[in-house]
Coordinates of C-alpha atoms in Angstrom, one line a residue:
Chain W
X1 CA -0.3 0.0 0.1
X2 CA 1.4 3.7 -0.9
X3 CA 1.9 5.7 2.3
X4 CA 2.7 9.5 3.3
X5 CA 4.3 9.5 6.7
X6 CA 4.8 12.8 7.9
X7 CA 7.4 12.6 11.5
X8 CA 6.9 16.0 13.2
X9 CA 3.6 16.3 14.4
X10 CA 4.4 19.7 15.1
X11 CA 7.1 22.4 14.8
X12 CA 7.6 25.7 15.9
X13 CA 10.7 28.2 14.7
X14 CA 11.5 32.2 15.4
X15 CA 10.4 34.5 12.4
X16 CA 12.7 34.5 9.4
X17 CA 14.6 31.1 10.7
X18 CA 14.8 28.7 8.2
X19 CA 12.8 25.6 8.7
X20 CA 12.2 21.7 7.3
X21 CA 9.3 19.8 7.1
X22 CA 10.0 16.2 7.0
X23 CA 7.5 13.8 4.7
X24 CA 8.8 10.1 3.7
X25 CA 6.9 8.3 1.4
X26 CA 5.9 4.4 0.1
X27 CA 5.7 2.7 -3.5
X28 CA 6.8 0.4 -5.9
X29 CA 6.0 3.1 -8.3
X30 CA 8.5 4.5 -10.6
X31 CA 6.1 7.7 -12.0
X32 CA 4.7 9.8 -9.6
X33 CA 3.9 13.4 -8.1
X34 CA 4.6 14.8 -5.0
X35 CA 3.3 17.7 -3.3
X36 CA 2.9 20.6 -0.1
X37 CA -0.4 22.0 0.6
X38 CA -0.5 24.6 3.5
X39 CA -3.5 24.9 5.2
X40 CA -4.0 28.3 6.6
X41 CA -6.3 28.9 10.0
X42 CA -8.8 30.3 7.1
X43 CA -8.8 26.3 6.4
X44 CA -8.4 26.6 2.8
X45 CA -6.1 23.7 1.3
X46 CA -3.6 25.7 -1.1
X47 CA -0.9 23.9 -3.3
X48 CA 2.2 25.4 -2.2
X49 CA 4.8 23.1 -4.3
X50 CA 5.0 20.1 -6.3
X51 CA 7.6 17.5 -7.6
X52 CA 7.5 15.0 -10.6
X53 CA 9.3 12.1 -10.1
X54 CA 11.3 11.6 -13.0
X55 CA 12.3 15.5 -13.0
X56 CA 15.8 15.4 -11.0
X57 CA 16.4 18.8 -10.0
X58 CA 14.5 19.8 -6.7
X59 CA 11.4 22.5 -7.1
X60 CA 11.5 26.1 -5.9
X61 CA 9.0 28.6 -5.4
X62 CA 10.4 31.8 -3.8
X63 CA 11.2 30.5 0.2
X64 CA 9.7 27.2 -0.5
X65 CA 12.1 24.7 -1.7
X66 CA 12.1 21.1 -1.2
X67 CA 14.8 18.2 -1.0
X68 CA 13.2 15.4 -3.4
X69 CA 15.4 12.1 -2.9
X70 CA 13.8 9.4 -5.0
X71 CA 15.9 6.4 -3.4
X72 CA 15.4 7.0 -0.4
X73 CA 11.7 8.1 -0.7
X74 CA 11.8 11.3 0.8
X75 CA 10.2 14.5 0.2
X76 CA 11.3 17.1 2.8
X77 CA 9.8 21.0 2.4
X78 CA 12.3 24.0 2.8
X79 CA 11.2 27.1 4.0
X80 CA 13.8 29.8 4.1
X81 CA 13.3 33.3 5.8
X82 CA 10.0 31.9 7.8
X83 CA 7.2 34.3 8.4
X84 CA 4.3 34.9 10.6
X85 CA 2.2 34.2 7.9
X86 CA 3.6 31.1 7.5
X87 CA 1.6 29.2 10.5
X88 CA 0.1 26.6 8.7
X89 CA -0.6 23.1 8.7
X90 CA 1.4 21.5 6.5
X91 CA 0.5 18.5 4.2
X92 CA 2.9 16.4 2.5
X93 CA 1.0 14.2 -0.6
X94 CA 1.4 11.5 -3.3
X95 CA 0.3 11.1 -6.2
X96 CA 0.7 8.4 -8.6
X97 CA -0.3 9.6 -12.8
X98 CA -4.2 9.1 -12.8
X99 CA -4.7 8.2 -9.5
X100 CA -5.6 9.3 -5.9
X101 CA -3.5 11.6 -4.2
X102 CA -2.7 10.3 -0.5
X103 CA -2.2 12.8 2.3
X104 CA 0.5 12.5 5.2
X105 CA -1.1 13.8 8.9
X106 CA 0.3 16.9 8.3
X107 CA 2.4 19.2 10.5
X108 CA 1.5 22.1 12.7
X109 CA 4.1 24.8 11.9
X110 CA 4.1 27.7 14.4
X111 CA 6.2 30.7 14.0
X112 CA 6.8 32.2 16.5
X113 CA 7.5 36.7 16.9
Chain G
X1 CA -13.1 31.5 -12.3
X2 CA -14.7 31.0 -9.6
X3 CA -12.8 27.8 -8.7
X4 CA -14.5 24.7 -6.6
X5 CA -17.2 25.8 -4.2
X6 CA -19.0 24.2 -1.6
X7 CA -22.3 25.2 0.1
X8 CA -22.9 25.0 3.4
X9 CA -19.4 26.1 5.3
X10 CA -21.0 25.2 8.5
X11 CA -23.9 22.9 9.4
X12 CA -24.9 21.2 12.0
X13 CA -26.9 18.0 12.1
X14 CA -29.0 15.7 14.4
X15 CA -28.6 12.2 14.7
X16 CA -30.4 10.3 12.1
X17 CA -30.8 13.0 9.8
X18 CA -29.9 13.4 6.1
X19 CA -28.5 16.7 4.3
X20 CA -26.5 16.8 0.7
X21 CA -23.3 18.7 0.8
X22 CA -22.7 20.3 -2.6
X23 CA -20.3 20.9 -4.2
X24 CA -19.1 22.7 -7.9
X25 CA -16.5 23.5 -10.1
X26 CA -16.3 25.9 -13.1
X27 CA -13.0 24.7 -14.6
X28 CA -14.5 21.7 -16.3
X29 CA -12.2 19.4 -14.6
X30 CA -12.9 16.0 -15.1
X31 CA -11.5 14.2 -11.9
X32 CA -13.6 15.5 -8.4
X33 CA -13.3 14.2 -4.6
X34 CA -14.3 14.3 -1.9
X35 CA -12.2 14.5 1.9
X36 CA -13.1 14.4 5.5
X37 CA -10.4 16.1 7.1
X38 CA -10.3 14.6 11.5
X39 CA -7.7 16.3 13.7
X40 CA -4.7 14.1 13.6
X41 CA -5.9 11.8 10.2
X42 CA -5.3 14.1 8.0
X43 CA -7.2 14.2 5.0
X44 CA -9.0 10.7 3.8
X45 CA -10.6 10.7 0.7
X46 CA -14.4 9.3 1.1
X47 CA -15.7 9.4 -2.5
X48 CA -14.4 10.5 -5.8
X49 CA -15.3 10.8 -10.0
X50 CA -12.8 10.9 -13.2
X51 CA -16.3 12.0 -15.3
X52 CA -19.7 12.4 -15.4
X53 CA -21.3 9.1 -14.7
X54 CA -18.9 7.0 -13.0
X55 CA -17.8 7.4 -9.2
X56 CA -16.0 4.9 -6.8
X57 CA -15.6 4.2 -3.3
X58 CA -12.1 6.1 -1.4
X59 CA -10.9 4.9 1.6
X60 CA -13.4 5.8 3.7
X61 CA -17.2 5.7 2.3
X62 CA -19.5 4.1 4.5
X63 CA -22.6 6.3 5.0
X64 CA -21.5 8.3 2.5
X65 CA -23.2 8.9 -1.3
X66 CA -22.0 10.3 -4.3
X67 CA -23.7 10.8 -7.9
X68 CA -21.5 12.7 -10.8
X69 CA -24.5 14.1 -13.3
X70 CA -22.5 16.8 -14.8
X71 CA -18.7 17.5 -15.1
X72 CA -19.8 20.5 -12.7
X73 CA -21.4 19.3 -10.1
X74 CA -20.5 16.6 -7.5
X75 CA -23.0 16.5 -4.0
X76 CA -22.3 14.2 -1.2
X77 CA -25.3 12.5 0.8
X78 CA -25.0 11.6 4.2
X79 CA -28.3 9.2 4.4
X80 CA -28.5 9.7 7.9
X81 CA -25.8 11.2 9.9
X82 CA -24.5 10.1 12.8
X83 CA -22.1 11.7 15.7
X84 CA -19.0 10.0 14.2
X85 CA -19.0 11.9 10.6
X86 CA -18.7 15.5 12.5
X87 CA -16.1 16.4 10.8
X88 CA -14.4 19.2 7.9
X89 CA -15.6 18.1 4.3
X90 CA -13.8 19.2 1.1
X91 CA -14.8 18.7 -2.4
X92 CA -11.1 19.0 -4.8
X93 CA -11.0 19.2 -8.8
X94 CA -8.4 18.3 -11.1
X95 CA -7.4 18.1 -14.8
X96 CA -4.0 16.6 -14.1
X97 CA -2.0 15.8 -11.5
X98 CA -2.6 18.8 -9.5
X99 CA -5.5 19.2 -6.9
X100 CA -7.8 22.5 -6.5
X101 CA -10.0 22.5 -3.2
X102 CA -12.7 23.8 -2.5
X103 CA -13.3 26.1 1.0
X104 CA -14.2 22.9 3.4
X105 CA -18.0 22.5 5.5
X106 CA -17.6 21.9 8.9
X107 CA -20.1 19.9 9.5
X108 CA -21.6 18.5 13.4
X109 CA -23.4 16.1 14.2
X110 CA -25.1 15.9 17.4

């Protein structure tokens, strides 16, 4: 069965620091997609970043970047220069092509002033 | 584009009542899905649809029905509400690999 594991239920960092959220997944597929979603207190699910498994280059979106290690089945999210608005629940997710997306249980991130 | 819309935003039901959560998208996406979100459980897939007239069960389908008569709409029906169905419900749609979520419905069953 395909699973997504986020080993950090909750984290806190000071504003302007860099923080890394961990995610591992288990699959026998070779081609798939990986995502990080952000859920702020407003409850809206917001796509932060996506990675295609066949691309070796790590995806980046402004202050957000990933460290994708395909062999280790690891997909961590790095947030640089963290801001108060980054306070949210973060979900890692995995999806084979044309199939259901599977979510981890989430990491609650607090950015402290 | 309105994206994915869900109604209502909040709902309180009594045990045994039935209701329908509405979901609509205006992006002409084929794939639509329903999730429930519970504390410490992440998002769990209830039902999904790969196109009009086609639906299938997800991880936690019991107590819920869906239908997909049009590309735009994907309602979720609770047949006889139970307190265990107290949750936040999200509808999502996608064409390719990326899902777009609605704002969610917070449902409380007393």
